[in-house]
Amino acid sequence: MKKRPQFLRVAGKGRKVATPGMVVQILPDDTATATRVGFTVTKKVGNSVIRNRTRRRLREALRLVAREDGLPTGDFVLIGRDKTRGRDFSLLKDDLRQALRKGLDVNFRESPRGPSGKGRDRAK
């Protein structure tokens, strides 16, 4: 995924799972023919060299996990955190596996804030 509206669609309609090494937003789609993945790292993580290194680590972890376990169809956004850069690579892959397992589980309970993160609807 490359375009901002695609990322916003996953953030708005998908599930969000946070792990120590990353945040994964998941929007499964059984009717899709392909798996689309986007990577993002904010400027809070560091300069462009650090952000690109973080993004490369996420990309490689996803490549290896997809090769070993496979990926379902749908849209995925991997968000790099400050800890992504220094986290042991095997732990980073485990974080990704855990996030995918949780996010694709139909019984996964989201936080009370809901998928949009905007808080509960309040009665007026």
Tab-separated table of N, CA and C in Angstrom:
chain	number	residue	atom	x	y	z
A	1	MET	N	0.845	-1.171	0.000
A	1	MET	CA	0.000	0.000	0.000
A	1	MET	C	0.888	1.232	0.000
A	2	LYS	N	0.466	2.227	-0.737
A	2	LYS	CA	1.280	3.434	-0.861
A	2	LYS	C	0.497	4.709	-0.532
A	3	LYS	N	-0.788	4.713	-0.779
A	3	LYS	CA	-1.579	5.937	-0.668
A	3	LYS	C	-2.195	6.107	0.720
A	4	ARG	N	-2.240	7.359	1.173
A	4	ARG	CA	-2.776	7.679	2.494
A	4	ARG	C	-4.198	7.162	2.713
A	5	PRO	N	-5.121	7.282	1.760
A	5	PRO	CA	-6.476	6.762	1.988
A	5	PRO	C	-6.519	5.260	2.278
A	6	GLN	N	-5.590	4.509	1.691
A	6	GLN	CA	-5.538	3.075	1.967
A	6	GLN	C	-5.153	2.829	3.420
A	7	PHE	N	-4.178	3.575	3.920
A	7	PHE	CA	-3.755	3.439	5.312
A	7	PHE	C	-4.893	3.857	6.255
A	8	LEU	N	-5.579	4.937	5.917
A	8	LEU	CA	-6.670	5.430	6.766
A	8	LEU	C	-7.838	4.450	6.799
A	9	ARG	N	-8.083	3.779	5.676
A	9	ARG	CA	-9.161	2.783	5.631
A	9	ARG	C	-8.866	1.632	6.590
A	10	VAL	N	-7.643	1.153	6.588
A	10	VAL	CA	-7.259	0.064	7.491
A	10	VAL	C	-7.334	0.540	8.940
A	11	ALA	N	-6.878	1.762	9.203
A	11	ALA	CA	-6.906	2.300	10.569
A	11	ALA	C	-8.332	2.482	11.052
A	12	GLY	N	-9.228	2.886	10.171
A	12	GLY	CA	-10.607	3.155	10.572
A	12	GLY	C	-11.464	1.916	10.717
A	13	LYS	N	-11.289	0.955	9.834
A	13	LYS	CA	-12.165	-0.216	9.825
A	13	LYS	C	-11.530	-1.473	10.387
A	14	GLY	N	-10.211	-1.484	10.497
A	14	GLY	CA	-9.509	-2.698	10.905
A	14	GLY	C	-9.314	-2.812	12.398
A	15	ARG	N	-8.618	-3.860	12.777
A	15	ARG	CA	-8.270	-4.116	14.175
A	15	ARG	C	-6.836	-3.681	14.413
A	16	LYS	N	-6.576	-3.251	15.630
A	16	LYS	CA	-5.233	-2.802	15.970
A	16	LYS	C	-4.702	-3.654	17.107
A	17	VAL	N	-3.509	-4.200	16.913
A	17	VAL	CA	-2.869	-5.027	17.938
A	17	VAL	C	-1.485	-4.444	18.209
A	18	ALA	N	-1.246	-4.117	19.469
A	18	ALA	CA	0.050	-3.553	19.855
A	18	ALA	C	0.892	-4.622	20.533
A	19	THR	N	2.149	-4.687	20.159
A	19	THR	CA	3.122	-5.572	20.786
A	19	THR	C	4.325	-4.707	21.170
A	20	PRO	N	5.251	-5.231	21.955
A	20	PRO	CA	6.402	-4.410	22.330
A	20	PRO	C	7.229	-3.925	21.140
A	21	GLY	N	7.268	-4.692	20.062
A	21	GLY	CA	8.114	-4.332	18.932
A	21	GLY	C	7.432	-3.557	17.835
A	22	MET	N	6.115	-3.560	17.788
A	22	MET	CA	5.404	-2.904	16.684
A	22	MET	C	3.913	-2.819	16.988
A	23	VAL	N	3.218	-2.101	16.133
A	23	VAL	CA	1.763	-2.076	16.138
A	23	VAL	C	1.334	-2.590	14.772
A	24	VAL	N	0.337	-3.478	14.761
A	24	VAL	CA	-0.150	-4.027	13.500
A	24	VAL	C	-1.640	-3.719	13.390
A	25	GLN	N	-2.014	-3.114	12.269
A	25	GLN	CA	-3.419	-2.878	11.963
A	25	GLN	C	-3.819	-3.887	10.900
A	26	ILE	N	-4.934	-4.569	11.135
A	26	ILE	CA	-5.335	-5.673	10.275
A	26	ILE	C	-6.769	-5.469	9.799
A	27	LEU	N	-6.960	-5.583	8.498
A	27	LEU	CA	-8.295	-5.556	7.908
A	27	LEU	C	-8.413	-6.770	6.999
A	28	PRO	N	-8.871	-7.921	7.575
A	28	PRO	CA	-8.969	-9.137	6.753
A	28	PRO	C	-10.047	-8.989	5.675
A	29	ASP	N	-9.831	-9.634	4.548
A	29	ASP	CA	-10.781	-9.590	3.444
A	29	ASP	C	-10.704	-10.916	2.703
A	30	ASP	N	-11.702	-11.769	2.914
A	30	ASP	CA	-11.708	-13.087	2.291
A	30	ASP	C	-11.954	-13.027	0.789
A	31	THR	N	-12.561	-11.941	0.326
A	31	THR	CA	-12.868	-11.837	-1.099
A	31	THR	C	-11.712	-11.257	-1.900
A	32	ALA	N	-10.698	-10.720	-1.225
A	32	ALA	CA	-9.559	-10.126	-1.927
A	32	ALA	C	-8.718	-11.221	-2.586
A	33	THR	N	-8.043	-10.839	-3.642
A	33	THR	CA	-7.198	-11.800	-4.347
A	33	THR	C	-5.741	-11.716	-3.911
A	34	ALA	N	-5.392	-10.671	-3.164
A	34	ALA	CA	-4.001	-10.495	-2.762
A	34	ALA	C	-3.928	-9.922	-1.349
A	35	THR	N	-2.751	-10.005	-0.789
A	35	THR	CA	-2.466	-9.407	0.502
A	35	THR	C	-1.699	-8.117	0.256
A	36	ARG	N	-2.210	-7.026	0.812
A	36	ARG	CA	-1.524	-5.744	0.658
A	36	ARG	C	-0.960	-5.341	2.013
A	37	VAL	N	0.258	-4.826	1.995
A	37	VAL	CA	0.942	-4.470	3.238
A	37	VAL	C	1.519	-3.068	3.102
A	38	GLY	N	1.393	-2.302	4.181
A	38	GLY	CA	1.998	-0.976	4.245
A	38	GLY	C	2.856	-0.872	5.493
A	39	PHE	N	3.886	-0.070	5.414
A	39	PHE	CA	4.799	0.130	6.541
A	39	PHE	C	4.874	1.613	6.830
A	40	THR	N	4.880	1.967	8.109
A	40	THR	CA	5.014	3.357	8.474
A	40	THR	C	5.790	3.485	9.778
A	41	VAL	N	6.598	4.532	9.844
A	41	VAL	CA	7.378	4.839	11.040
A	41	VAL	C	7.354	6.358	11.184
A	42	THR	N	6.957	6.852	12.348
A	42	THR	CA	6.844	8.290	12.532
A	42	THR	C	8.196	8.932	12.799
A	43	LYS	N	8.231	10.234	12.683
A	43	LYS	CA	9.465	10.981	12.923
A	43	LYS	C	9.896	10.944	14.380
A	44	LYS	N	8.981	10.575	15.270
A	44	LYS	CA	9.332	10.457	16.689
A	44	LYS	C	10.378	9.365	16.917
A	45	VAL	N	10.431	8.400	16.005
A	45	VAL	CA	11.365	7.282	16.148
A	45	VAL	C	12.799	7.733	15.895
A	46	GLY	N	12.993	8.666	14.986
A	46	GLY	CA	14.352	9.133	14.719
A	46	GLY	C	14.467	9.776	13.349
A	47	ASN	N	15.689	9.994	12.924
A	47	ASN	CA	15.915	10.616	11.615
A	47	ASN	C	15.628	9.619	10.491
A	48	SER	N	15.819	10.049	9.259
A	48	SER	CA	15.427	9.216	8.122
A	48	SER	C	16.218	7.905	8.054
A	49	VAL	N	17.473	7.927	8.454
A	49	VAL	CA	18.281	6.710	8.430
A	49	VAL	C	17.703	5.685	9.401
A	50	ILE	N	17.369	6.125	10.596
A	50	ILE	CA	16.805	5.228	11.613
A	50	ILE	C	15.427	4.743	11.197
A	51	ARG	N	14.600	5.638	10.657
A	51	ARG	CA	13.249	5.238	10.223
A	51	ARG	C	13.323	4.212	9.101
A	52	ASN	N	14.233	4.409	8.152
A	52	ASN	CA	14.362	3.457	7.048
A	52	ASN	C	14.888	2.113	7.537
A	53	ARG	N	15.821	2.124	8.471
A	53	ARG	CA	16.329	0.871	9.042
A	53	ARG	C	15.192	0.136	9.764
A	54	THR	N	14.381	0.878	10.493
A	54	THR	CA	13.240	0.284	11.204
A	54	THR	C	12.266	-0.333	10.210
A	55	ARG	N	11.990	0.395	9.134
A	55	ARG	CA	11.079	-0.106	8.104
A	55	ARG	C	11.634	-1.365	7.442
A	56	ARG	N	12.945	-1.405	7.186
A	56	ARG	CA	13.558	-2.596	6.592
A	56	ARG	C	13.472	-3.800	7.519
A	57	ARG	N	13.645	-3.577	8.817
A	57	ARG	CA	13.507	-4.683	9.780
A	57	ARG	C	12.089	-5.229	9.771
A	58	LEU	N	11.089	-4.335	9.730
A	58	LEU	CA	9.696	-4.783	9.676
A	58	LEU	C	9.426	-5.563	8.389
A	59	ARG	N	9.932	-5.057	7.289
A	59	ARG	CA	9.712	-5.715	5.998
A	59	ARG	C	10.320	-7.113	5.976
A	60	GLU	N	11.520	-7.245	6.518
A	60	GLU	CA	12.185	-8.548	6.532
A	60	GLU	C	11.481	-9.513	7.489
A	61	ALA	N	11.047	-9.024	8.642
A	61	ALA	CA	10.313	-9.881	9.581
A	61	ALA	C	9.033	-10.390	8.935
A	62	LEU	N	8.327	-9.517	8.234
A	62	LEU	CA	7.097	-9.937	7.564
A	62	LEU	C	7.402	-10.944	6.460
A	63	ARG	N	8.458	-10.722	5.716
A	63	ARG	CA	8.814	-11.649	4.635
A	63	ARG	C	9.079	-13.041	5.179
A	64	LEU	N	9.831	-13.117	6.275
A	64	LEU	CA	10.160	-14.423	6.851
A	64	LEU	C	8.939	-15.090	7.480
A	65	VAL	N	8.130	-14.333	8.187
A	65	VAL	CA	6.928	-14.901	8.808
A	65	VAL	C	5.949	-15.367	7.731
A	66	ALA	N	5.804	-14.595	6.663
A	66	ALA	CA	4.896	-14.985	5.580
A	66	ALA	C	5.387	-16.251	4.896
A	67	ARG	N	6.690	-16.380	4.740
A	67	ARG	CA	7.241	-17.576	4.101
A	67	ARG	C	7.044	-18.802	4.988
A	68	GLU	N	7.222	-18.632	6.297
A	68	GLU	CA	7.101	-19.769	7.211
A	68	GLU	C	5.651	-20.126	7.525
A	69	ASP	N	4.815	-19.114	7.776
A	69	ASP	CA	3.450	-19.348	8.249
A	69	ASP	C	2.375	-19.013	7.229
A	70	GLY	N	2.699	-18.213	6.234
A	70	GLY	CA	1.706	-17.762	5.270
A	70	GLY	C	0.930	-16.572	5.820
A	71	LEU	N	0.323	-15.822	4.924
A	71	LEU	CA	-0.483	-14.664	5.306
A	71	LEU	C	-1.849	-14.776	4.659
A	72	PRO	N	-2.893	-14.429	5.380
A	72	PRO	CA	-4.218	-14.418	4.760
A	72	PRO	C	-4.376	-13.184	3.871
A	73	THR	N	-5.410	-13.186	3.067
A	73	THR	CA	-5.656	-12.025	2.213
A	73	THR	C	-6.242	-10.895	3.049
A	74	GLY	N	-5.983	-9.702	2.615
A	74	GLY	CA	-6.476	-8.528	3.315
A	74	GLY	C	-5.428	-7.443	3.310
A	75	ASP	N	-5.658	-6.430	4.121
A	75	ASP	CA	-4.740	-5.308	4.217
A	75	ASP	C	-4.101	-5.283	5.590
A	76	PHE	N	-2.800	-5.036	5.630
A	76	PHE	CA	-2.044	-4.994	6.875
A	76	PHE	C	-1.182	-3.743	6.876
A	77	VAL	N	-1.124	-3.070	8.018
A	77	VAL	CA	-0.228	-1.936	8.195
A	77	VAL	C	0.646	-2.237	9.401
A	78	LEU	N	1.956	-2.211	9.206
A	78	LEU	CA	2.914	-2.417	10.296
A	78	LEU	C	3.495	-1.062	10.665
A	79	ILE	N	3.336	-0.710	11.923
A	79	ILE	CA	3.795	0.583	12.416
A	79	ILE	C	5.000	0.350	13.312
A	80	GLY	N	6.113	0.946	12.937
A	80	GLY	CA	7.337	0.791	13.700
A	80	GLY	C	7.338	1.652	14.942
A	81	ARG	N	7.868	1.112	16.016
A	81	ARG	CA	8.012	1.832	17.272
A	81	ARG	C	9.492	2.096	17.518
A	82	ASP	N	9.766	2.863	18.554
A	82	ASP	CA	11.147	3.141	18.918
A	82	ASP	C	11.893	1.852	19.275
A	83	LYS	N	11.191	0.898	19.896
A	83	LYS	CA	11.814	-0.360	20.307
A	83	LYS	C	12.019	-1.329	19.142
A	84	THR	N	11.399	-1.083	18.013
A	84	THR	CA	11.534	-1.970	16.855
A	84	THR	C	12.994	-2.059	16.424
A	85	ARG	N	13.682	-0.953	16.457
A	85	ARG	CA	15.058	-0.875	15.968
A	85	ARG	C	16.014	-1.720	16.787
A	86	GLY	N	15.875	-1.701	18.119
A	86	GLY	CA	16.830	-2.404	18.962
A	86	GLY	C	16.376	-3.773	19.420
A	87	ARG	N	15.158	-4.162	19.081
A	87	ARG	CA	14.617	-5.441	19.542
A	87	ARG	C	15.298	-6.600	18.819
A	88	ASP	N	15.568	-7.662	19.556
A	88	ASP	CA	16.150	-8.864	18.968
A	88	ASP	C	15.245	-9.335	17.827
A	89	PHE	N	15.852	-9.732	16.706
A	89	PHE	CA	15.068	-10.034	15.511
A	89	PHE	C	14.125	-11.217	15.709
A	90	SER	N	14.538	-12.224	16.449
A	90	SER	CA	13.651	-13.367	16.689
A	90	SER	C	12.447	-12.933	17.526
A	91	LEU	N	12.652	-12.014	18.465
A	91	LEU	CA	11.531	-11.487	19.251
A	91	LEU	C	10.618	-10.629	18.384
A	92	LEU	N	11.196	-9.911	17.440
A	92	LEU	CA	10.407	-9.092	16.531
A	92	LEU	C	9.491	-9.976	15.676
A	93	LYS	N	10.030	-11.087	15.184
A	93	LYS	CA	9.203	-12.026	14.415
A	93	LYS	C	8.105	-12.627	15.284
A	94	ASP	N	8.435	-12.953	16.542
A	94	ASP	CA	7.421	-13.478	17.459
A	94	ASP	C	6.334	-12.448	17.731
A	95	ASP	N	6.727	-11.173	17.863
A	95	ASP	CA	5.739	-10.104	18.046
A	95	ASP	C	4.784	-10.049	16.862
A	96	LEU	N	5.323	-10.169	15.666
A	96	LEU	CA	4.494	-10.125	14.463
A	96	LEU	C	3.544	-11.324	14.420
A	97	ARG	N	4.059	-12.506	14.724
A	97	ARG	CA	3.193	-13.697	14.748
A	97	ARG	C	2.063	-13.535	15.762
A	98	GLN	N	2.410	-13.043	16.946
A	98	GLN	CA	1.413	-12.850	17.998
A	98	GLN	C	0.359	-11.832	17.550
A	99	ALA	N	0.793	-10.737	16.949
A	99	ALA	CA	-0.148	-9.708	16.502
A	99	ALA	C	-1.072	-10.246	15.413
A	100	LEU	N	-0.525	-11.005	14.482
A	100	LEU	CA	-1.363	-11.572	13.420
A	100	LEU	C	-2.361	-12.571	13.987
A	101	ARG	N	-1.903	-13.390	14.911
A	101	ARG	CA	-2.795	-14.381	15.524
A	101	ARG	C	-3.939	-13.687	16.270
A	102	LYS	N	-3.599	-12.672	17.056
A	102	LYS	CA	-4.626	-11.942	17.808
A	102	LYS	C	-5.573	-11.185	16.884
A	103	GLY	N	-5.010	-10.499	15.910
A	103	GLY	CA	-5.827	-9.668	15.035
A	103	GLY	C	-6.747	-10.452	14.124
A	104	LEU	N	-6.380	-11.681	13.800
A	104	LEU	CA	-7.213	-12.501	12.925
A	104	LEU	C	-8.173	-13.388	13.701
A	105	ASP	N	-8.059	-13.408	15.030
A	105	ASP	CA	-8.942	-14.203	15.878
A	105	ASP	C	-10.315	-13.534	15.932
A	106	VAL	N	-11.360	-14.296	15.624
A	106	VAL	CA	-12.705	-13.722	15.616
A	106	VAL	C	-13.183	-13.385	17.026
A	107	ASN	N	-12.614	-13.993	18.037
A	107	ASN	CA	-13.019	-13.728	19.415
A	107	ASN	C	-12.186	-12.627	20.070
A	108	PHE	N	-11.299	-11.993	19.295
A	108	PHE	CA	-10.432	-10.940	19.830
A	108	PHE	C	-11.281	-9.757	20.263
A	109	ARG	N	-11.103	-9.352	21.520
A	109	ARG	CA	-11.852	-8.217	22.051
A	109	ARG	C	-11.007	-6.959	21.918
A	110	GLU	N	-11.613	-5.957	21.331
A	110	GLU	CA	-10.907	-4.688	21.192
A	110	GLU	C	-11.047	-3.903	22.486
A	111	SER	N	-10.254	-2.875	22.607
A	111	SER	CA	-10.338	-2.037	23.796
A	111	SER	C	-11.677	-1.309	23.808
A	112	PRO	N	-12.120	-0.804	24.970
A	112	PRO	CA	-13.393	-0.087	25.023
A	112	PRO	C	-13.427	1.133	24.107
A	113	ARG	N	-12.257	1.617	23.726
A	113	ARG	CA	-12.208	2.773	22.837
A	113	ARG	C	-12.604	2.403	21.424
A	114	GLY	N	-12.582	1.137	21.090
A	114	GLY	CA	-12.994	0.693	19.766
A	114	GLY	C	-11.882	0.827	18.751
A	115	PRO	N	-12.144	0.385	17.507
A	115	PRO	CA	-11.100	0.365	16.497
A	115	PRO	C	-10.651	1.752	16.058
A	116	SER	N	-11.515	2.757	16.184
A	116	SER	CA	-11.119	4.078	15.718
A	116	SER	C	-10.278	4.817	16.735
A	117	GLY	N	-10.346	4.396	18.020
A	117	GLY	CA	-9.562	5.043	19.051
A	117	GLY	C	-10.131	6.372	19.497
A	118	LYS	N	-11.375	6.670	19.116
A	118	LYS	CA	-11.963	7.959	19.413
A	118	LYS	C	-12.794	7.959	20.693
A	119	GLY	N	-12.887	6.837	21.373
A	119	GLY	CA	-13.661	6.787	22.600
A	119	GLY	C	-15.051	6.256	22.380
A	120	ARG	N	-15.725	5.980	23.470
A	120	ARG	CA	-17.076	5.449	23.375
A	120	ARG	C	-18.055	6.534	22.972
A	121	ASP	N	-19.138	6.108	22.321
A	121	ASP	CA	-20.225	7.046	22.040
A	121	ASP	C	-20.947	7.325	23.349
A	122	ARG	N	-21.180	8.571	23.603
A	122	ARG	CA	-21.828	8.949	24.858
A	122	ARG	C	-23.259	9.365	24.604
A	123	ALA	N	-24.137	8.996	25.520
A	123	ALA	CA	-25.530	9.412	25.432
A	123	ALA	C	-25.616	10.878	25.810
A	124	LYS	N	-26.421	11.607	25.079
A	124	LYS	CA	-26.553	13.051	25.354
A	124	LYS	C	-27.790	13.371	26.122
